[in-house]
């Protein structure tokens, strides 16, 4: 099987206690059966703690949704007592994800992780992907499905090449891929208010998102326009290279899933939507790294939210194209 990965994938390493928003707080943590079997056989006081804090296949979270094995320094007690190999699947793999398209496997890092977001933006050139052989079982695809898959992946590759091209100016890249000319900063939505209304319909992951949404609402109420002059400067500003890498990565993660889920245009324009929200509201979201992390957690990690956003974008693009 062919394994594809983004250029920063192998550089990732959890930064543990240095993370400002640990994934051991605020997430439901599933404990797979194999790990539960290991934990059933751990002796002593720590073994008792393990067994006491597992219920219905999950760790029983403490107040504020804190993992019971996260110590005062935000380090994992399971890792410290039993080694990395004893971590349950979700703790060992997060924020990694995998998609399989027949004899092609694609891996990546979820941008809800601030270190993954940092590595993505830290690249000094276009986002590229490595290809290598791996010994994993293939998914069966008949000839018709394989042909459709290849068409989708070839179209996606065309987008990657456009974003990576040094001979095409950035605005022309946006036009070639999205038909986006910049006349409406939040295309295909019409205004910042429309963006807020759409975000407000999503299911909140918790108080941190509610606070962000309140700041966005306040910014919209205070701002007279949302032209390019309204974009943040300094450390909150996305460079063209950062923008190209982020757009390419979002297309990489979502576009080919139209093979299973449909909403092809919605999945494509999700990348543009995400980028526009992140760059216009970077300050409200705590800077560009935090903006990516917060939006990823709120949107990409909730299936209902993704269906909502993609369906709305699909509808708006269809209406726009019908007017042309």
Short mmCIF file of C-alpha atoms in Angstrom, two decimals:
data_model
loop_
_atom_site.label_atom_id
_atom_site.label_comp_id
_atom_site.label_asym_id
_atom_site.label_seq_id
_atom_site.Cartn_x
_atom_site.Cartn_y
_atom_site.Cartn_z
CA UNK A 1 0.00 0.00 0.00
CA UNK A 2 1.12 3.56 -0.70
CA UNK A 3 1.46 5.73 2.41
CA UNK A 4 1.23 9.51 1.98
CA UNK A 5 2.15 12.03 4.69
CA UNK A 6 2.60 15.82 4.87
CA UNK A 7 6.15 17.12 5.13
CA UNK A 8 5.94 17.91 8.84
CA UNK A 9 4.32 14.65 9.98
CA UNK A 10 7.46 12.85 11.13
CA UNK A 11 8.70 15.93 13.00
CA UNK A 12 5.80 15.81 15.42
CA UNK A 13 6.38 15.00 19.07
CA UNK A 14 3.97 15.78 21.89
CA UNK A 15 5.27 18.76 23.89
CA UNK A 16 3.50 17.43 27.03
CA UNK A 17 3.54 19.91 29.92
CA UNK A 18 4.68 22.75 27.64
CA UNK A 19 1.34 22.63 25.79
CA UNK A 20 -0.91 25.55 26.68
CA UNK A 21 -4.08 23.52 26.06
CA UNK A 22 -3.41 19.88 26.85
CA UNK A 23 -5.55 17.27 25.08
CA UNK A 24 -5.89 15.55 28.49
CA UNK A 25 -8.43 18.19 29.52
CA UNK A 26 -11.81 18.76 27.89
CA UNK A 27 -11.98 15.57 25.80
CA UNK A 28 -13.78 12.29 26.43
CA UNK A 29 -11.04 9.63 26.54
CA UNK A 30 -11.97 6.19 25.22
CA UNK A 31 -10.03 3.23 26.64
CA UNK A 32 -9.77 0.39 24.11
CA UNK A 33 -10.34 -3.18 25.28
CA UNK A 34 -6.71 -4.23 24.80
CA UNK A 35 -5.53 -1.41 27.07
CA UNK A 36 -8.20 -2.22 29.64
CA UNK A 37 -6.88 -5.78 29.73
CA UNK A 38 -3.36 -4.46 30.41
CA UNK A 39 -4.66 -2.17 33.16
CA UNK A 40 -6.55 -5.05 34.81
CA UNK A 41 -3.22 -6.75 35.44
CA UNK A 42 -1.27 -3.79 36.84
CA UNK A 43 -0.43 -4.46 40.49
CA UNK A 44 -0.27 -2.16 43.48
CA UNK A 45 -1.74 1.21 44.28
CA UNK A 46 -1.40 2.52 40.73
CA UNK A 47 -3.19 -0.55 39.38
CA UNK A 48 -6.04 0.12 41.77
CA UNK A 49 -6.20 3.73 40.58
CA UNK A 50 -6.35 2.60 36.97
CA UNK A 51 -9.24 0.24 37.55
CA UNK A 52 -11.15 2.69 39.76
CA UNK A 53 -11.03 5.40 37.11
CA UNK A 54 -12.36 3.43 34.14
CA UNK A 55 -16.11 3.30 33.58
CA UNK A 56 -18.03 2.13 30.50
CA UNK A 57 -14.88 2.15 28.39
CA UNK A 58 -13.83 5.70 29.34
CA UNK A 59 -11.62 7.36 31.91
CA UNK A 60 -13.80 9.01 34.56
CA UNK A 61 -12.93 12.68 34.16
CA UNK A 62 -12.35 14.95 37.13
CA UNK A 63 -13.99 18.39 37.51
CA UNK A 64 -13.32 20.66 34.52
CA UNK A 65 -13.03 17.47 32.41
CA UNK A 66 -9.50 16.77 33.54
CA UNK A 67 -8.06 13.28 32.99
CA UNK A 68 -7.57 11.54 36.37
CA UNK A 69 -4.03 10.58 35.32
CA UNK A 70 -2.85 14.09 34.53
CA UNK A 71 -0.58 15.26 37.35
CA UNK A 72 -0.03 18.79 38.65
CA UNK A 73 2.68 19.42 36.04
CA UNK A 74 0.30 18.27 33.26
CA UNK A 75 2.28 15.08 32.73
CA UNK A 76 0.72 11.65 32.23
CA UNK A 77 0.98 9.29 35.19
CA UNK A 78 0.37 6.25 32.97
CA UNK A 79 3.34 7.24 30.80
CA UNK A 80 5.49 7.82 33.87
CA UNK A 81 4.53 4.61 35.66
CA UNK A 82 4.09 2.15 32.80
CA UNK A 83 5.86 3.68 29.74
CA UNK A 84 4.50 4.99 26.45
CA UNK A 85 3.60 1.48 25.30
CA UNK A 86 0.90 1.26 28.00
CA UNK A 87 -1.03 4.28 26.74
CA UNK A 88 -4.48 3.50 25.36
CA UNK A 89 -4.90 3.81 21.60
CA UNK A 90 -6.42 7.30 21.58
CA UNK A 91 -3.73 8.73 23.86
CA UNK A 92 -0.93 7.13 21.85
CA UNK A 93 -2.28 8.16 18.43
CA UNK A 94 -3.81 11.60 19.05
CA UNK A 95 -3.66 13.97 17.17
CA UNK A 96 -2.83 11.64 14.28
CA UNK A 97 -5.51 10.63 11.78
CA UNK A 98 -5.66 8.19 8.89
CA UNK A 99 -7.78 7.80 5.76
CA UNK A 100 -7.69 4.83 3.39
CA UNK A 101 -8.69 5.01 -0.28
CA UNK A 102 -8.25 1.51 -1.64
CA UNK A 103 -4.49 0.93 -1.88
CA UNK A 104 -3.65 4.47 -0.73
CA UNK A 105 -3.33 5.39 2.94
CA UNK A 106 -3.05 9.03 4.01
CA UNK A 107 -1.88 10.11 7.44
CA UNK A 108 -1.85 13.52 9.04
CA UNK A 109 -1.97 15.50 12.27
CA UNK A 110 -5.12 17.14 13.56
CA UNK A 111 -4.82 20.90 13.86
CA UNK A 112 -6.61 20.91 17.22
CA UNK A 113 -3.06 20.32 18.50
CA UNK A 114 -1.09 23.55 18.80
CA UNK A 115 2.22 21.80 18.05
CA UNK A 116 0.76 20.36 14.83
CA UNK A 117 -0.47 23.83 13.85
CA UNK A 118 2.93 25.32 14.66
CA UNK A 119 4.74 22.73 12.53
CA UNK A 120 2.37 23.33 9.63
CA UNK A 121 2.95 27.09 9.62
CA UNK A 122 6.69 26.76 10.33
CA UNK A 123 7.46 25.31 6.91
CA UNK A 124 9.50 27.69 4.79
CA UNK A 125 7.99 26.65 1.46
CA UNK A 126 4.93 25.05 -0.11
CA UNK A 127 3.39 22.08 1.65
CA UNK A 128 4.64 18.85 0.10
CA UNK A 129 3.75 15.22 0.72
CA UNK A 130 5.99 12.19 0.99
CA UNK A 131 5.09 8.82 -0.51
CA UNK A 132 6.39 5.47 0.67
CA UNK A 133 5.32 1.84 0.73
CA UNK A 134 3.76 0.41 3.89
CA UNK A 135 2.61 -3.04 4.93
CA UNK A 136 -1.05 -2.36 5.68
CA UNK A 137 -4.18 -4.12 4.39
CA UNK A 138 -5.90 -2.46 1.42
CA UNK A 139 -9.58 -1.61 1.13
CA UNK A 140 -11.27 -3.33 -1.78
CA UNK A 141 -12.27 -1.04 -4.64
CA UNK A 142 -13.86 -2.15 -7.88
CA UNK A 143 -12.67 -0.66 -11.16
CA UNK A 144 -15.39 2.01 -11.26
CA UNK A 145 -14.69 3.16 -7.70
CA UNK A 146 -10.95 3.19 -8.37
CA UNK A 147 -11.51 5.38 -11.44
CA UNK A 148 -13.61 7.86 -9.46
CA UNK A 149 -11.03 7.89 -6.66
CA UNK A 150 -8.25 8.66 -9.11
CA UNK A 151 -10.25 11.50 -10.64
CA UNK A 152 -10.79 13.08 -7.21
CA UNK A 153 -7.16 12.65 -6.15
CA UNK A 154 -5.90 14.00 -9.48
CA UNK A 155 -8.12 17.07 -9.10
CA UNK A 156 -6.81 17.56 -5.58
CA UNK A 157 -3.24 17.21 -6.87
CA UNK A 158 -3.95 19.97 -9.37
CA UNK A 159 -4.94 22.22 -6.46
CA UNK A 160 -1.76 21.34 -4.58
CA UNK A 161 0.37 22.22 -7.61
CA UNK A 162 -1.46 25.52 -8.05
CA UNK A 163 -0.90 26.49 -4.42
CA UNK A 164 2.77 25.46 -4.60
CA UNK A 165 3.56 27.22 -7.89
CA UNK A 166 6.09 30.03 -7.69
CA UNK A 167 4.94 31.42 -11.05
CA UNK A 168 1.35 32.15 -9.94
CA UNK A 169 0.59 35.07 -7.64
CA UNK A 170 -1.40 34.22 -4.53
CA UNK A 171 -4.60 36.00 -5.56
CA UNK A 172 -4.62 34.08 -8.85
CA UNK A 173 -4.20 30.83 -6.92
CA UNK A 174 -7.35 31.60 -4.95
CA UNK A 175 -9.20 32.44 -8.14
CA UNK A 176 -8.05 29.27 -9.91
CA UNK A 177 -9.08 26.96 -7.07
CA UNK A 178 -12.07 28.67 -5.49
CA UNK A 179 -13.13 31.31 -8.00
CA UNK A 180 -12.34 33.72 -5.16
CA UNK A 181 -11.36 37.22 -6.25
CA UNK A 182 -11.46 38.90 -2.86
CA UNK A 183 -14.42 41.17 -3.52
CA UNK A 184 -16.25 39.55 -0.60
CA UNK A 185 -13.88 38.79 2.29
CA UNK A 186 -16.00 35.86 3.46
CA UNK A 187 -17.01 34.34 0.12
CA UNK A 188 -19.23 32.40 -0.39
CA UNK A 189 -20.87 34.03 2.63
CA UNK A 190 -21.76 37.68 2.18
CA UNK A 191 -20.64 39.25 5.44
CA UNK A 192 -18.89 38.80 8.76
CA UNK A 193 -22.34 38.70 10.36
CA UNK A 194 -23.25 35.70 8.19
CA UNK A 195 -20.07 33.97 9.33
CA UNK A 196 -20.94 34.62 12.96
CA UNK A 197 -24.49 33.34 12.46
CA UNK A 198 -23.17 30.12 10.92
CA UNK A 199 -20.60 29.60 13.68
CA UNK A 200 -23.27 30.29 16.30
CA UNK A 201 -25.33 27.37 14.94
CA UNK A 202 -22.55 24.88 15.63
CA UNK A 203 -22.51 22.75 18.76
CA UNK A 204 -20.04 24.30 21.23
CA UNK A 205 -17.21 22.20 22.65
CA UNK A 206 -17.28 24.26 25.85
CA UNK A 207 -16.78 27.61 27.62
CA UNK A 208 -13.55 28.45 25.76
CA UNK A 209 -15.39 28.45 22.44
CA UNK A 210 -18.35 30.37 23.88
CA UNK A 211 -15.96 33.12 25.01
CA UNK A 212 -14.33 33.25 21.57
CA UNK A 213 -17.69 33.49 19.85
CA UNK A 214 -18.68 36.37 22.15
CA UNK A 215 -15.48 38.24 21.19
CA UNK A 216 -16.17 37.67 17.50
CA UNK A 217 -19.70 39.02 17.93
CA UNK A 218 -18.31 42.12 19.66
CA UNK A 219 -15.76 42.66 16.89
CA UNK A 220 -18.48 42.45 14.24
CA UNK A 221 -20.60 44.95 16.11
CA UNK A 222 -17.73 47.41 16.43
CA UNK A 223 -16.18 47.07 12.97
CA UNK A 224 -17.25 49.31 10.11
CA UNK A 225 -15.86 47.01 7.42
CA UNK A 226 -13.99 43.77 6.87
CA UNK A 227 -11.78 44.66 3.95
CA UNK A 228 -8.11 43.76 3.76
CA UNK A 229 -7.36 46.75 5.97
CA UNK A 230 -9.21 44.98 8.79
CA UNK A 231 -6.78 42.08 8.79
CA UNK A 232 -4.48 41.80 11.82
CA UNK A 233 -0.82 42.71 11.52
CA UNK A 234 2.29 41.49 13.27
CA UNK A 235 2.31 38.07 14.89
CA UNK A 236 -1.38 37.50 14.09
CA UNK A 237 -0.87 38.00 10.36
CA UNK A 238 -0.82 34.98 8.03
CA UNK A 239 1.89 35.23 5.40
CA UNK A 240 1.17 33.98 1.88
CA UNK A 241 3.28 30.89 2.50
CA UNK A 242 1.41 30.15 5.74
CA UNK A 243 -1.90 30.70 3.97
CA UNK A 244 -0.93 28.40 1.09
CA UNK A 245 0.20 25.67 3.49
CA UNK A 246 -2.96 25.92 5.59
CA UNK A 247 -5.26 25.85 2.56
CA UNK A 248 -3.42 22.89 1.05
CA UNK A 249 -3.55 20.99 4.32
CA UNK A 250 -7.27 21.53 4.82
CA UNK A 251 -7.90 20.37 1.25
CA UNK A 252 -5.68 17.34 1.97
CA UNK A 253 -7.63 16.39 5.07
CA UNK A 254 -11.17 16.86 3.81
CA UNK A 255 -11.62 17.04 0.03
CA UNK A 256 -11.14 13.34 -0.82
CA UNK A 257 -13.67 12.31 1.83
CA UNK A 258 -16.34 13.37 -0.66
CA UNK A 259 -15.80 9.84 -2.03
CA UNK A 260 -17.57 8.53 1.08
CA UNK A 261 -19.71 11.44 2.22
CA UNK A 262 -20.51 13.58 -0.80
CA UNK A 263 -20.58 17.39 -0.40
CA UNK A 264 -17.59 17.81 -2.72
CA UNK A 265 -17.93 21.59 -3.04
CA UNK A 266 -18.68 21.96 0.66
CA UNK A 267 -15.48 20.12 1.54
CA UNK A 268 -13.43 22.23 -0.86
CA UNK A 269 -14.84 25.54 0.33
CA UNK A 270 -14.46 24.53 3.95
CA UNK A 271 -10.74 25.21 3.46
CA UNK A 272 -11.47 28.77 2.28
CA UNK A 273 -14.03 29.31 5.05
CA UNK A 274 -11.62 28.11 7.74
CA UNK A 275 -8.78 30.27 6.41
CA UNK A 276 -10.94 33.39 6.20
CA UNK A 277 -12.29 32.97 9.73
CA UNK A 278 -8.79 32.28 11.10
CA UNK A 279 -7.17 35.31 9.47
CA UNK A 280 -9.95 37.82 10.12
CA UNK A 281 -10.51 36.79 13.72
CA UNK A 282 -6.98 35.77 14.73
CA UNK A 283 -6.90 38.30 17.56
CA UNK A 284 -10.28 37.24 18.91
CA UNK A 285 -9.10 33.63 18.70
CA UNK A 286 -5.82 34.31 20.52
CA UNK A 287 -3.35 34.59 17.63
CA UNK A 288 -2.94 32.56 14.47
CA UNK A 289 -1.77 29.29 16.07
CA UNK A 290 -4.57 29.41 18.61
CA UNK A 291 -7.03 30.43 15.88
CA UNK A 292 -6.23 27.28 13.91
CA UNK A 293 -6.37 25.12 17.03
CA UNK A 294 -9.69 26.55 18.26
CA UNK A 295 -11.41 26.35 14.88
CA UNK A 296 -10.14 22.82 14.29
CA UNK A 297 -11.40 21.64 17.66
CA UNK A 298 -14.77 23.32 17.27
CA UNK A 299 -15.42 22.28 13.68
CA UNK A 300 -13.25 19.39 12.51
CA UNK A 301 -13.78 17.24 15.60
CA UNK A 302 -17.57 17.32 15.56
CA UNK A 303 -19.24 15.43 12.72
CA UNK A 304 -22.51 17.35 13.11
CA UNK A 305 -20.67 20.67 12.87
CA UNK A 306 -18.80 19.60 9.75
CA UNK A 307 -22.02 18.45 8.07
CA UNK A 308 -23.66 21.78 8.98
CA UNK A 309 -20.80 23.92 7.63
CA UNK A 310 -20.18 21.86 4.50
CA UNK A 311 -23.89 21.67 3.63
CA UNK A 312 -24.30 25.44 3.93
CA UNK A 313 -21.20 26.10 1.82
CA UNK A 314 -22.39 23.54 -0.76
CA UNK A 315 -25.75 25.32 -0.97
CA UNK A 316 -24.21 28.78 -1.31
CA UNK A 317 -21.72 27.72 -3.99
CA UNK A 318 -24.44 25.99 -5.99
CA UNK A 319 -26.57 29.14 -5.85
CA UNK A 320 -23.60 31.30 -6.84
CA UNK A 321 -22.67 29.08 -9.78
CA UNK A 322 -26.26 29.01 -11.00
CA UNK A 323 -26.22 32.80 -11.22
CA UNK A 324 -23.15 32.89 -13.45
#
